[in-house]
Structure formats: structure tokens, C-alpha cells
XYZ file of C-alpha atoms in Angstrom:
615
model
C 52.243 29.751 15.317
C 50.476 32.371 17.220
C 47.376 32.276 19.062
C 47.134 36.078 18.860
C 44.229 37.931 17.196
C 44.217 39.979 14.184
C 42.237 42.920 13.998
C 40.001 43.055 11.496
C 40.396 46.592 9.754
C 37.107 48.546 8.258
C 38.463 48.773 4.640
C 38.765 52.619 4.125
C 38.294 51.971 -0.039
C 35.349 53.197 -2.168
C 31.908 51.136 -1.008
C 30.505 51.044 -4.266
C 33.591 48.505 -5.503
C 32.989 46.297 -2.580
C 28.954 46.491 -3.276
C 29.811 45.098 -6.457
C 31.492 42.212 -5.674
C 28.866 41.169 -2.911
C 26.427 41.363 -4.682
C 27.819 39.230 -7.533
C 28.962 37.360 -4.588
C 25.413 36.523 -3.131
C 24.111 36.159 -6.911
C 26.321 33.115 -7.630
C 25.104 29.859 -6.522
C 26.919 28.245 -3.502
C 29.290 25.464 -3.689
C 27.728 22.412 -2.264
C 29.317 18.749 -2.674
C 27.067 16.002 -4.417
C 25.828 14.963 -1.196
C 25.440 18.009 0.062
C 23.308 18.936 -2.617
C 21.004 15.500 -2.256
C 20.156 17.234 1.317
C 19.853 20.717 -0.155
C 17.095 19.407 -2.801
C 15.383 16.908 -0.244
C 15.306 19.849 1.997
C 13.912 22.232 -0.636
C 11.259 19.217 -1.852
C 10.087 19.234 1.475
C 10.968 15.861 2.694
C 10.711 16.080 6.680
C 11.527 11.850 7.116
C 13.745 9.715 5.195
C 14.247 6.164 6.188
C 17.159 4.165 5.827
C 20.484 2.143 6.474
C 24.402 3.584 5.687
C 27.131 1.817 4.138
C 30.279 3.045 2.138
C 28.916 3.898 -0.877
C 26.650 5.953 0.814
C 28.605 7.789 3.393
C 29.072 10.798 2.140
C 25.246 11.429 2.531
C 25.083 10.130 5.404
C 28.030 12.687 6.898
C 25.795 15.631 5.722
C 22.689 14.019 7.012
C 24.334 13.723 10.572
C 23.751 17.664 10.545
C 20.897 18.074 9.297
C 17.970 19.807 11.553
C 15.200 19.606 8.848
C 14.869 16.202 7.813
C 14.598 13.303 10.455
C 16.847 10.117 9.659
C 15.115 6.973 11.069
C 18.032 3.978 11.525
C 16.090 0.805 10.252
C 17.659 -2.760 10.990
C 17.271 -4.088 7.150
C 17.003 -2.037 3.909
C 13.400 -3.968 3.210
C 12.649 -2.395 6.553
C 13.397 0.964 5.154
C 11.612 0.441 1.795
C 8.316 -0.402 3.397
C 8.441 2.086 5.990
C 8.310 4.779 3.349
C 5.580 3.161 1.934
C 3.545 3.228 4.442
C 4.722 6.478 5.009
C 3.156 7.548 1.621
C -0.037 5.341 1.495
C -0.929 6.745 4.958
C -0.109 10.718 4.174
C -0.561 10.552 0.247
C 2.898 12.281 0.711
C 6.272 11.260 -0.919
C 8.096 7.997 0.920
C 12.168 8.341 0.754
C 14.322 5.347 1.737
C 18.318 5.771 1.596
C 20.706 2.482 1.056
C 24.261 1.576 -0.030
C 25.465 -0.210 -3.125
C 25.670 -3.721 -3.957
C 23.895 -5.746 -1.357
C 21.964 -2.597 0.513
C 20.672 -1.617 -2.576
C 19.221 -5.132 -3.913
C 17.621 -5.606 -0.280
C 15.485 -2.121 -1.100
C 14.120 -4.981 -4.400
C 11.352 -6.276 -3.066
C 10.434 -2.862 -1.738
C 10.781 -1.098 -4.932
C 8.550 -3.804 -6.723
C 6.000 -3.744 -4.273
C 5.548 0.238 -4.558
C 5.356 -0.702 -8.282
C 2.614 -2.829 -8.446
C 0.580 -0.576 -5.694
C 1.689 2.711 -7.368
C 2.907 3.942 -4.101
C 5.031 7.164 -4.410
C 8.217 6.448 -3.394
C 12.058 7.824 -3.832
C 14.855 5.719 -3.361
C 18.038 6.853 -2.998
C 21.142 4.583 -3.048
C 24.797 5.343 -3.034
C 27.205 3.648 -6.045
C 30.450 2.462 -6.120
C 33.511 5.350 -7.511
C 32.272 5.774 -11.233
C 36.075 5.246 -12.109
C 35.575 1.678 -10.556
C 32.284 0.894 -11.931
C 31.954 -2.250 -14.386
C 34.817 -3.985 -12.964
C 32.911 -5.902 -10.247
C 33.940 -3.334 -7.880
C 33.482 -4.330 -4.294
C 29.270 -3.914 -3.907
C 28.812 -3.316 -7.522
C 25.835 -3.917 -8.459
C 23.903 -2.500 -11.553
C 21.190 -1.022 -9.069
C 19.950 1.393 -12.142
C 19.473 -1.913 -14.373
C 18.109 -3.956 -11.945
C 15.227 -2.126 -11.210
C 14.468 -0.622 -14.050
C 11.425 -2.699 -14.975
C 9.859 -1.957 -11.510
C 10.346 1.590 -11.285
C 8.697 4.048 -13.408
C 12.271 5.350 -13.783
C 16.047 4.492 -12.340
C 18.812 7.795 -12.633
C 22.676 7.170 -12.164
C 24.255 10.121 -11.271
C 28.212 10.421 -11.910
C 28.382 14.451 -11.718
C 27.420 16.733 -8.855
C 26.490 19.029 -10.856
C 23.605 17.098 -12.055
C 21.916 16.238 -8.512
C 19.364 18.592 -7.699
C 17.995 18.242 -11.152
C 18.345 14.658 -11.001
C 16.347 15.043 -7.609
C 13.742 16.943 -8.507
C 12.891 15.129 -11.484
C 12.937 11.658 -9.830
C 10.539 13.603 -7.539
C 8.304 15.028 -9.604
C 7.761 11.560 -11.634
C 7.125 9.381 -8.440
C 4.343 12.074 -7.473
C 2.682 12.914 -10.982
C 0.453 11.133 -13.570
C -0.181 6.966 -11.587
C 2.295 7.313 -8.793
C 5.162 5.075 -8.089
C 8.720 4.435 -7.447
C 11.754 6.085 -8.976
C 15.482 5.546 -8.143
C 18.574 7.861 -7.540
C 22.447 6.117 -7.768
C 24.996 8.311 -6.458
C 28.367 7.373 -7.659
C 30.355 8.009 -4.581
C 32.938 10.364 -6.071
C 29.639 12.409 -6.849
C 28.620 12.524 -3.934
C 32.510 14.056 -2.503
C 33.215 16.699 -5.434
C 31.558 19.886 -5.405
C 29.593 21.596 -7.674
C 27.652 25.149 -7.978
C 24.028 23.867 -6.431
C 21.646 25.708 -8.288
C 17.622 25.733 -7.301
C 15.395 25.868 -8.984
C 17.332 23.563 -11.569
C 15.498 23.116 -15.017
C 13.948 19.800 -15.319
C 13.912 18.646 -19.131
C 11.685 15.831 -19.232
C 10.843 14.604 -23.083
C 7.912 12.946 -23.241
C 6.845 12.870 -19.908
C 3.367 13.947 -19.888
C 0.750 12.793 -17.927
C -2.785 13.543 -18.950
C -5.301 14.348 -16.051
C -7.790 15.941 -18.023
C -10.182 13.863 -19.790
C -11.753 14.235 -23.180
C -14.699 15.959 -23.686
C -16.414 13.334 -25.926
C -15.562 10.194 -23.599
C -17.348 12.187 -20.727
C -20.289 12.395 -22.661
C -20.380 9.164 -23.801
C -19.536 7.652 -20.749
C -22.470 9.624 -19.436
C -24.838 8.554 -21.472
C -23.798 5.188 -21.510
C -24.514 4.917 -17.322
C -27.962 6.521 -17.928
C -28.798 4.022 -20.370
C -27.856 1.179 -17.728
C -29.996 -1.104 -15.722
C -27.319 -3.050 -13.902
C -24.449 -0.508 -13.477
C -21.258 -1.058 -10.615
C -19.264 1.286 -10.023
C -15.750 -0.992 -9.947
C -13.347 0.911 -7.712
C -9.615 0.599 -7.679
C -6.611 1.804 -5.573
C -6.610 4.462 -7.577
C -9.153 6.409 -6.268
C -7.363 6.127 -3.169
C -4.066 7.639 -4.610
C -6.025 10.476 -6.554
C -7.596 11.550 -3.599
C -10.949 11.362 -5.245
C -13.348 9.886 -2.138
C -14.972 12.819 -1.846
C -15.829 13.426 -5.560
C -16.569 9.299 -5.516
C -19.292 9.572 -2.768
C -21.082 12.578 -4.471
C -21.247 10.418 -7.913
C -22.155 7.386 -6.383
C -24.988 8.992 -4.428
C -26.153 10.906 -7.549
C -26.395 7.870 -10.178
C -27.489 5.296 -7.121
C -25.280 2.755 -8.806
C -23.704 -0.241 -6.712
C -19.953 0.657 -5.573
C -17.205 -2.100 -4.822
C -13.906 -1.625 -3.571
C -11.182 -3.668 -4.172
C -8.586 -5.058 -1.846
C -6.375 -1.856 -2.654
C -9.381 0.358 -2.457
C -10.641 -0.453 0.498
C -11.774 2.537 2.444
C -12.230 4.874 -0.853
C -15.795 4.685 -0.048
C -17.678 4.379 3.297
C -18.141 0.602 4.190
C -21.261 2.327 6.362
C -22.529 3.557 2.773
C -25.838 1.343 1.401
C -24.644 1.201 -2.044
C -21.263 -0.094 -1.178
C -21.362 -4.324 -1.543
C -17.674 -4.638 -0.270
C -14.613 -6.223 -1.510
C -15.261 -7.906 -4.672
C -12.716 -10.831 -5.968
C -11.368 -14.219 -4.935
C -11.883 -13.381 -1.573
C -14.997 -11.057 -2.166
C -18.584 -11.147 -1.006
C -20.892 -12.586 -2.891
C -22.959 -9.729 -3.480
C -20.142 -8.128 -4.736
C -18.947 -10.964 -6.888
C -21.994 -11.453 -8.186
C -22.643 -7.842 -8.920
C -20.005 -7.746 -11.391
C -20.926 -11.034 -13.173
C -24.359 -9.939 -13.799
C -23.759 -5.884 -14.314
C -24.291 -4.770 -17.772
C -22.113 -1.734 -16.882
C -18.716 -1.520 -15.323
C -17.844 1.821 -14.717
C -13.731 1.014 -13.809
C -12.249 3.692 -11.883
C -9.130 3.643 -11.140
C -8.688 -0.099 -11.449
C -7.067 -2.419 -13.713
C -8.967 -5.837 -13.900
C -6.737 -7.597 -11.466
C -6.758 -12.100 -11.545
C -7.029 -11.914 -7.954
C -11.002 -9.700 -9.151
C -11.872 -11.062 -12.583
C -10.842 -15.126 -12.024
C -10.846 -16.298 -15.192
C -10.898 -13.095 -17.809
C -12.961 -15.079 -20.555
C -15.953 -15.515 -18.068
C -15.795 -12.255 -16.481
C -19.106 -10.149 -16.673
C -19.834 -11.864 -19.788
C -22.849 -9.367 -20.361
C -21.202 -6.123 -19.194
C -20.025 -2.705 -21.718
C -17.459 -0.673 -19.877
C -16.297 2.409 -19.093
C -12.123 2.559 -18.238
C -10.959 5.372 -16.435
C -7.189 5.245 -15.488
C -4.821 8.085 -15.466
C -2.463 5.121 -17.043
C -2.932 4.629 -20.513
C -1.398 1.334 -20.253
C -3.872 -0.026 -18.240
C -6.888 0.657 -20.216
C -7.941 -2.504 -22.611
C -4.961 -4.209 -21.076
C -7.005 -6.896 -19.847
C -10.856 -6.214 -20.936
C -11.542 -4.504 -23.509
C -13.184 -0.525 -22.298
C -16.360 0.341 -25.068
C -15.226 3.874 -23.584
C -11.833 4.570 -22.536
C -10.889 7.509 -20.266
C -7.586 8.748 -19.479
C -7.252 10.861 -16.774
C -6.824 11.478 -13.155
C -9.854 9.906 -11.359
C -10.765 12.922 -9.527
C -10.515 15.223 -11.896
C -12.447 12.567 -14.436
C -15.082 12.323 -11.708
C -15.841 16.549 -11.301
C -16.458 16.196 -15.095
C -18.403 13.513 -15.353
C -20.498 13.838 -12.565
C -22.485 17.098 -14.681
C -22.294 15.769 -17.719
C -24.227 12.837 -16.072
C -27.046 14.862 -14.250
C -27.741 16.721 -17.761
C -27.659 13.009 -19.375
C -30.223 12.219 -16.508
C -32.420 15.085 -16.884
C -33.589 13.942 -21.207
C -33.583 10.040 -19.551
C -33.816 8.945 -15.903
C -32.283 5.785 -15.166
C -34.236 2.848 -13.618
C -32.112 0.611 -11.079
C -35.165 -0.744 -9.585
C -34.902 -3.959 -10.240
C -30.898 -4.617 -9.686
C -31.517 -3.190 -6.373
C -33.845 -5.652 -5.372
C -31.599 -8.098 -7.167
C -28.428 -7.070 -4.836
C -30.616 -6.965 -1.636
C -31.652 -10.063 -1.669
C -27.585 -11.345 -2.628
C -26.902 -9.039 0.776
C -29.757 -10.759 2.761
C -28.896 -14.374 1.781
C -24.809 -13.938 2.096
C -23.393 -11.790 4.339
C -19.455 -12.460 5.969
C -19.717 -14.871 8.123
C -17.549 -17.306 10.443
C -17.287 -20.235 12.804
C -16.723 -18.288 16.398
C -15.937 -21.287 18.162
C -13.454 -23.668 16.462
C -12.941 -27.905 17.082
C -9.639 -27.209 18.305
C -10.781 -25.147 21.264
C -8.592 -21.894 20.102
C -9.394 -18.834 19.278
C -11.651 -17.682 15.859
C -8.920 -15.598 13.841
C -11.654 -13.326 12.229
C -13.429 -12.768 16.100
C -10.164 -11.346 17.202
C -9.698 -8.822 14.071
C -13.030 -8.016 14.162
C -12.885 -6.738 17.805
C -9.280 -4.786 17.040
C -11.505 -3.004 14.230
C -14.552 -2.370 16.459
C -12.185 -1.140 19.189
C -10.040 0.974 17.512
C -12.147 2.523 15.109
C -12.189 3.918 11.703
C -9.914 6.854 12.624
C -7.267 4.293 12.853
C -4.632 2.711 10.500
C -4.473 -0.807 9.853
C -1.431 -2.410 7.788
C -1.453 -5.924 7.105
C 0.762 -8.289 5.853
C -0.147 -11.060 3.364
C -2.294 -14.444 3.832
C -5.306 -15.212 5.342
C -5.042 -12.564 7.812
C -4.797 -9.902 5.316
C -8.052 -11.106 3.521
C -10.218 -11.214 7.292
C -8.633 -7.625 8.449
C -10.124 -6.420 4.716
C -13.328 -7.825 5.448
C -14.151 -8.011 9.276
C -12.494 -4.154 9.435
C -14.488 -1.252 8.607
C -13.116 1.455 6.781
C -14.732 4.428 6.325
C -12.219 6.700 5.306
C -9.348 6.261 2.715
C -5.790 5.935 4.018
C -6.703 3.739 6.780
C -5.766 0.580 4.786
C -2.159 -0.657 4.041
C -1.500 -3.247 2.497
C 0.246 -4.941 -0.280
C -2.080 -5.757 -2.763
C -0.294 -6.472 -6.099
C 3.072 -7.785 -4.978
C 1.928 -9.829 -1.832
C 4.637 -9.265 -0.140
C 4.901 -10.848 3.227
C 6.786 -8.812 5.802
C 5.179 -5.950 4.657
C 3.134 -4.958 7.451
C 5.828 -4.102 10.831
C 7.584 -2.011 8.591
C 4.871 -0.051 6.813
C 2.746 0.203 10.321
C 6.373 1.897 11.589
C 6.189 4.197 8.462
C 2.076 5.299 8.778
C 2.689 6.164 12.559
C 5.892 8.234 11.604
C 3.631 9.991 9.193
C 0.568 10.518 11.105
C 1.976 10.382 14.722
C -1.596 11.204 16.340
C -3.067 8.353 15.125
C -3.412 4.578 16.313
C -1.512 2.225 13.841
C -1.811 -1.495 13.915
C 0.345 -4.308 12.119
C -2.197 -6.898 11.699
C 0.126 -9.887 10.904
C 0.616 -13.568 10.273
C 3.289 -15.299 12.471
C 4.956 -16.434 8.932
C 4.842 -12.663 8.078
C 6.034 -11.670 11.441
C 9.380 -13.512 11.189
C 10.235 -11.781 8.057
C 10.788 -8.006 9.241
C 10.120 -8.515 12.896
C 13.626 -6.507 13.594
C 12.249 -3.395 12.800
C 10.271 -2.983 16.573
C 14.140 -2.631 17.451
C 13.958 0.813 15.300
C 9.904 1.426 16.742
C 11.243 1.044 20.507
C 14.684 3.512 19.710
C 13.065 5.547 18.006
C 9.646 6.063 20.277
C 7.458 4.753 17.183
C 4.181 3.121 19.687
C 3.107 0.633 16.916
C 0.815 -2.114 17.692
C 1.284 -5.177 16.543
C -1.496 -8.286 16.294
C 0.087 -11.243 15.590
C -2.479 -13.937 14.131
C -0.867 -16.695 14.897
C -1.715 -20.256 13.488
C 1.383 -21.642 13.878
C 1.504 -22.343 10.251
C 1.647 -20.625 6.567
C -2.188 -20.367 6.863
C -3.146 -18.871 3.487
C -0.942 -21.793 1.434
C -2.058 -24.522 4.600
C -5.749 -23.468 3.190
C -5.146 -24.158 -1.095
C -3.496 -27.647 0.728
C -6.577 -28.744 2.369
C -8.733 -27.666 -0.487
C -6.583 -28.940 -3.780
C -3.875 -31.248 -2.310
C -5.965 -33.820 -0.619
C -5.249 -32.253 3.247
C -1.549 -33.240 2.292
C 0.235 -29.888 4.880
C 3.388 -29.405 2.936
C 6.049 -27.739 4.732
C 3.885 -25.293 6.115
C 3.946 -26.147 9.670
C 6.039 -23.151 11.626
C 5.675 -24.189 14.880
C 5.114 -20.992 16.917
C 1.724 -21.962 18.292
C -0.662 -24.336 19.858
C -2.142 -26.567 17.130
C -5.029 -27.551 19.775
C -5.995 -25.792 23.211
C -4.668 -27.115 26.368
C -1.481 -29.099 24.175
C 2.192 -28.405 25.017
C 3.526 -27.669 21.688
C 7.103 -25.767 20.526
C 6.870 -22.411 20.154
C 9.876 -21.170 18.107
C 10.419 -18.302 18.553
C 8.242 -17.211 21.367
C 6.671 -14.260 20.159
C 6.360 -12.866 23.919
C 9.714 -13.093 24.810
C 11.167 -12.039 21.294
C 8.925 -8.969 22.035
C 10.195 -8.129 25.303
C 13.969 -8.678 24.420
C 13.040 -5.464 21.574
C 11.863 -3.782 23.966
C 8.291 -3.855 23.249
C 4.852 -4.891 25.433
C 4.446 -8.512 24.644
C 1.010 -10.023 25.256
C -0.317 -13.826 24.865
C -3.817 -14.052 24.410
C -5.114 -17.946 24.475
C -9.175 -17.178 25.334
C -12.136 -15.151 24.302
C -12.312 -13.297 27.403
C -8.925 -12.156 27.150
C -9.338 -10.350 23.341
C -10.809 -7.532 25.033
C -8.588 -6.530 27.559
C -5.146 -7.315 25.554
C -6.429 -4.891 22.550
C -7.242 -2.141 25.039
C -4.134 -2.655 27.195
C -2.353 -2.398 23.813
C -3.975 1.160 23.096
C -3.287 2.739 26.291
C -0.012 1.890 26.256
C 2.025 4.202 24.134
C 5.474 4.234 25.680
C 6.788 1.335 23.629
C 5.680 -0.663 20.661
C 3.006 -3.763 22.211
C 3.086 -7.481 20.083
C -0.357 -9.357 21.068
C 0.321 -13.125 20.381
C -2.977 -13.949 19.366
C -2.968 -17.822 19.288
C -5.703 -18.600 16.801
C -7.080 -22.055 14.882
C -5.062 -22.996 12.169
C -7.543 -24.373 10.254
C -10.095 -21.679 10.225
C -10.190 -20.691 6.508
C -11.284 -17.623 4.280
C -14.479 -17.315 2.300
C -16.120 -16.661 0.395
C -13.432 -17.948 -2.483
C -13.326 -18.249 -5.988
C -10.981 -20.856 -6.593
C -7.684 -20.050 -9.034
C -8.326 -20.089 -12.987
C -12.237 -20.894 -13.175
C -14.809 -18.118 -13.406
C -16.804 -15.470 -10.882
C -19.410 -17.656 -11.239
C -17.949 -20.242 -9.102
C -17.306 -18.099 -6.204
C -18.234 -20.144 -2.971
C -19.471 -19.113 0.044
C -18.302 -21.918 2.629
C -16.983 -25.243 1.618
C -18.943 -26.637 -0.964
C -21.554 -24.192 -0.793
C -22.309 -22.008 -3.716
C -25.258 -19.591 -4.025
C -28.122 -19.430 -6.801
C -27.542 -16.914 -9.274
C -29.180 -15.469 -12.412
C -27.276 -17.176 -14.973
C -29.408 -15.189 -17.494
């Protein structure tokens, strides 16, 4: 062996030969291995943050991601961790959320994820690495049918057992989670995929059959729809997450204003429209205002947009808005007469619906002017009678849970994110938070999915780095995905985190007290004070489990120490901060409509139900 140079000699043979080849040379596609070409097409997609967790079936990736300059790989502690992240990722941005896990075990743990993206129609790529195809169906070590399993909740699962098939693979998945109602779709990577090598060739040609999404509605519909609101005297305008996903806010506000109809927002549409706005009544549904309840009991118009007649908004579907026609827009076919029947159906994207309908409306108006008069005065006096209310200072001397997420809300503003995670505290940060602008509000809506809200919080500030994110959480959500500050505090992600802590499993303490005679089943979780002034267990102690991640931990026992602990928590952005706000656990949520009975029997304290038009 020599360690001697050779010269490299300027071939003395005719150029145009040697032209030739290079340029045949730089006309055929490169060589990339599977994996390699997973980063190639994430890299050509755009995709800037990927979130995730290696394991062997997934090395391969993970080799090539090491290298990688374009696309920043954030190390979660749990898959779940990672699957949420990118969710929040996406609901924050509206861009795509990508989440990376091995086979078997790694890949189930992305489940709940996966569903939960599903039911909110969150866009969302997940990409997990499979066992050697040679070894698959022989209960392979961490073999699991990934593609199979998740087929019902995605709106589509890919195996991949050729390298030659993964940017097109990629590129479709992407284009599907993106297009027509948003949602998740999953890549497996056989692992011998991902370590041969095949030509990588962009852009590949992506043969979908049959997928077609229509965004353009019919002509006819719009006019009838149109004609059909002008006609109304007790229109709503019933607004679902999808507004929020179609980026139609804008177009909303300029319709709303124009027809002077009533708007509500859902849970998962919260911030679609300005909660500033006159016309909007607020959340409607179990845990709904009255007005807004009531709005949609008594309407003779729903005009659905982008929502699909949710339990959790209609109670019992045989006495919902007995006396209302309605008009169904949903850029998911499915969805439309699904649960109530639509007099006009619309398919289409809801912005796109909404810059067609909005002229075909004013020219309805101009041959017949509608008259809301009357409903007005109607909802005005609902708004005047019921507004959101609460006890401020509770018989167990602690603190008011809805006083404390009020003041985060007034304190951090509407320019802020909020994720929550799934109980009672969800329900007061959607009603005691104002949201003026969509994107602001996380949550997980049709899943429930506690757990949800560290993770996705860690995901929204990744996206949006410049703004303040909060986790509002329970301390039974907490416990759940709490691990992932260790990834917030690595990885210089300055989450805050609100812990509303009740010491118990509030939301399922509440339907207890109310339906099973007071009789507090297992729901006890013994990380707070149950009275003020008691010595009780507090397991873990959310301070010190904050402090040994690295993070800010704050207890906050009194009134006059809300304040100061939420604005301590904004200015300090060196570290994630975990307020340990130690609240009454048996502060409850209204107004409620209790499970399987009507609208009509919403409630707006304990035993007290308002007067309404029964007409």
C-alpha cells in the first residue's frame, strides 16, 4: 500500500465523447438508498421539523437523518410524544406534522396519535420503519401489522417493500394528508427498503385512482342555499373545525357581517371567528352557553360549515333543532346527512364555498331583504340573562380553577397559543379564553385524548417559535406525557405549562357527584390539597418533578399569587416553567347538557335551567 499520490492526467481524447457521457451522466437520476430517498422527498416536500424516536427497524433513516442540515430531528421521550407534537405542529402552522417511529411497539405507541389526528382532521405524516420484508408474517421480532392496524384511522396506510417506490410513496401520502378534509396518512418502510438502493427520481408520478377531492361547489346548491338564508328569520351560522383547517376566517367574518346571522363556534372551532365579534354567541354544546345552545334549538336555519353534528353539540339527535332546514357544507361527502339530514347539501372546501356564496347571497338579498329583528332581540336577552359565570371563592378555601385560566388568557393575550388537554380544564380554557384569531386553540376535540396537551404545546412553539405557547393541563393529564419537558428543556423549546390541579380526575369526579349519588370512584390522584391549610400527599410533586426536567417549577396556593406566577412564567424563556396551580376539586363546569337527553335541557348551574321558547 502506498500513501503516494497519483496525478490526475487532463485526458488528451476528443471533448465531444466525454461531453456525451456527462451529460447522460448528469441526466440519469442518482442512486439514493430507500432511506436516503425518504430524506430526499421530505427534503423536496419541504418538511423543515420531523419529530420522533429511533429503533431498529428504523435505523437506516435515522443514519441519513444524522446528516441532514435541512430538516431538524427533535428526540421525543415516547412515540405519543412525537405524534402529538406534530400535531400541534400542524394545527398551529396549518402546515404538514411528520412524526418518525420503529416497528412493533414504537409504531403502536404513535395509535392514539394517529386516531386523534383522525377525528380532528389534523394533517399529519407518519413514518414508521418495518421489520425485513423477507421476515414479515412470521411474528418477526417487533412485527406488527402497523399498515392494518391503522388503517381505519388514517385516511390511508402505504407499506413500502421497494426503494424504488419511496418518493412516490412519499409524495402521495403527502399530498392526501394535505388535500380535500385533512388528516393522517402512514408510511412502513420495510427495513431492507430502506438499505438497497434505487434510481431516486423527482418529480415521481403520483397515480392516485379515485382520489378526488371536490372544493368547488355546485352552482345550483349556492343558489339555493342563498335563497334559503334570505328567506330565514332565525338563521345560525353553525361553525366547525373546519373552517379552521380551510383557512376560511377571513371569508367567514365578511359573510357573517353581510347576512347579520348569529355565529357559534364549536369546541374545535374556537377562534375561527372573533370571540370580540357581536354576532358570535360562543361555544355551543354540552358544555356551551346558553345563548348558544339555545340558538340552535330554536333556529329555523342551520347554515353547517364545516361541521359534522357532533353528540358532544346536538345531545340527543331526535330533539335537536326540531324546527330548523339546513344547509351542509363539508368538503367531506361523508359527513353530510351523516347525522341530520342537510335540505341543501354542499360539498366543497369551506372557503372556497364561502367566496361563492357570499354574492350569490347579496343578489338573493337585493329581490328580498331578510328580517332578523326579532331573533336578535330574542338572543340578547338569552346573552343578558346567562352569561359564563363562576364561584370565585370556593368552601374549601382554594383557588377558583376558571379565575386562574381566565387571568393566563387575559395576560397572555390573543396572539398566544393555548393547548389543552382533556377534562374540565379543557372546557373552562375554551370558555374563560378569548380567541380572536384561528390557530390559537389546540386541542383534542373528537378523540379526547388526555396527554395531549405537553406534547402538542412542544409542537405549536416548534412551529411558531415567536410566539407564547401554553399547556393548559389537568394533573391526571399531566402524568400521562409529562416526559416530554425532558425534550422542551434539551431542546430549548420555552413552553409553559399550567397545571390545574384538583388532585383528582375532575371531569369524571363531576358526572360522579351529579349521576352516582357523590359516590368518588377511583378518581382521587392525590397530587393536591383537597382543602386549604391541610397536609395532604402530593404524589408526585409537580414542583420538584419540574425542576428534576429541568424546567421553572412554580406552586401557586392563593389569589394574590396568580398574577405574579403567570408573568414570572412569561418572562422566563430560558427553560420550559410548570405552574402548580392548586385549585378546588369540586368546582364544576356549566352550563351542561347532561348525556343522551335533548338541548333543551341544557342547565346553567345545578338545577337551574333557563326559560325558553318552546314554540
Amino acid at each position: 500500500m502506498t500513501t503516494e499520490s497519483t496525478p490526475v492526467t487532463t485526458p488528451s481524447a476528443p471533448a465531444p465523447k466525454a461531453s456525451a457521457r456527462a451529460a447522460k451522466s448528469a441526466a440519469e437520476p442518482p442512486m439514493l438508498t430507500g432511506s436516503g430517498a425518504i430524506l430526499a422527498s421530505l427534503e423536496k416536500l419541504g418538511v423543515t421539523d420531523v419529530f420522533g424516536l429511533p429503533g431498529g427497524a428504523i435505523m437506516p433513516f435515522y443514519d441519513e437523518l444524522m446528516a441532514s442540515t435541512a430538516i431538524r430531528h427533535i428526540l421525543v421521550r415516547h412515540e405519543q410524544g412525537a405524534g402529538h407534537a406534530a400535531e400541534g405542529y400542524a394545527a398551529a402552522s396549518g402546515r404538514l406534522g411528520v412524526c418518525i417511529a420503529t416497528s412493533g411497539p414504537g409504531a403502536t405507541n404513535l395509535v392514539t396519535a394517529i386516531a386523534d389526528a383522525h377525528m380532528d382532521s389534523v394533517p399529519l405524516l407518519a413514518i414508521t420503519g418495518q421489520v425485513f420484508s423477507s421476515s414479515m408474517g412470521t411474528d418477526a421480532f417487533q412485527e406488527v401489522d402497523i399498515t392494518g392496524i391503522t388503517m381505519p384511522i388514517t385516511k390511508h396506510s402505504f407499506l413500502v417493500t421497494d426503494p424504488a417506490d419511496v418518493p412516490g410513496v412519499i409524495a402521495a401520502a403527502v399530498h392526501i394528508a394535505t388535500t380535500g378534509r385533512p388528516g393522517p396518512v402512514l408510511v412502513d418502510v420495510t427495513k431492507d427498503a430502506q438499505q438497497k438502493s434505487a434510481p431516486f427520481i423527482w418529480p415521481p408520478k403520483v397515480d392516485l385512482p379515485g382520489y378526488r377531492p371536490v372544493t368547488k361547489a355546485h352552482g345550483k346548491q349556492i343558489q339555493a342555499a342563498a335563497q334559503m338564508i334570505v328567506e330565514a328569520r332565525k338563521p345560525v351560522l353553525y361553525v366547525g373545525g373546519g373552517v379552521v383547517r380551510s383557512g376560511a376566517s377571513r371569508e367567514l367574518l365578511a359573510f357573517a357581517e353581510k347576512t347579520g346571522a348569529p355565529v357559534v363556534t364549536t369546541l374545535m372551532a374556537r377562534g375561527a371567528f372573533p370571540d370580540s365579534h357581536r354576532q358570535n354567541l360562543g361555544m355551543p354544546g354540552m358544555h356551551g352557553t346558553v345563548p348558544a345552545v339555545l340558538a340552535l334549538q330554536e333556529s329555523d336555519l342551520l347554515i353547517a360549515l364545516g361541521s359534522r353534528f357532533d353528540d358532544r353539540v346536538t345531545g340527543k339527535v331526535s330533539e335537536f333543532a326540531p324546527g330548523a332546514k339546513v344547509i351542509h357544507i363539508d368538503i367531506d361527502p361523508a359527513e353530510i346527512g351523516k347525522i341530520r339530514h342537510a335540505d341543501v347539501p354542499i360539498v366543497g372546501d369551506a372557503r372556497e364555498v364561502l367566496l361563492d356564496l357570499l354574492p350569490a347571497f347579496e343578489a338573493a338579498a337585493a329581490q328580498q331583504k331578510p328580517d332578523t329583528t326579532d331573533w336578535w332581540k330574542r338572543l340578547e336577552t338569552l346573552r343578558a340573562q346567562y352569561p359564563l359565570g363562576y364561584v370565585d371563592d370556593p368552601d374549601d378555601g382554594l383557588l377558583a380553577p376558571q379565575a386562574v385560566i381566565e387571568a393566563i388568557g387575559k395576560l397572555s393575550g390573543p396572539e398566544a397559543v393555548y393547548a389543552a388537554g382533556v377534562g374540565q380544564h379543557q372546557m373552562w380554557a375554551a370558555q374563560f379564553i378569548e380567541y380572536e384569531r384561528p390557530g390559537a386553540w389546540l386541542n383534542s376535540g373528537g378523540a379526547g385524548t388526555m396527554g395531549y396537551a405537553v406534547p402538542a404545546a412542544m409542537g405549536a412553539k416548534v412551529a411558531q417559535p415567536d410566539r407564547l405557547v401554553w399547556a393548559i393541563d389537568g394533573d391526571g393529564c399531566f402524568q400521562m406525557t409529562n416526559q416530554e419537558l425532558a425534550t422542551c428543556t434539551i431542546n430549548s423549546i420555552p413552553i409553559k405549562v399550567a397545571i390545574i390541579n384538583n388532585s383528582s380526575l375532575g371531569m369524571v369526579r363531576q358526572w360522579q357527584t351529579l349521576f352516582y349519588d357523590g359516590r368518588h370512584s377511583f378518581t382521587d390522584l392525590e397530587t393536591g390539597s383537597t382543602r386549604a391549610g391541610e397536609e395532604t400527599r402530593m404524589v408526585p410533586d409537580f414542583v420538584k418533578l419540574a425542576e428534576a426536567y429541568g424546567a421553572l417549577g412554580i406552586r401557586v396556593t392563593q389569589p394574590d399569587e396568580v398574577e405574579p406566577a403567570i408573568r414570572l412564567a412569561m418572562e422566563t424563556n430560558d427553560r420550559p416553567v410548570v405552574i402548580d396551580f392548586i385549585v378546588s376539586r369540586d368546582a364544576m363546569v356549566w352550563p351542561m347538557v347532561p348525556q343522551g337527553v335533548g338541548n333543551s335541557s341544557v342547565q346553567y348551574a345545578r338545577d337551574h335551567a333557563p326559560e325558553w321558547d318552546e314554540e
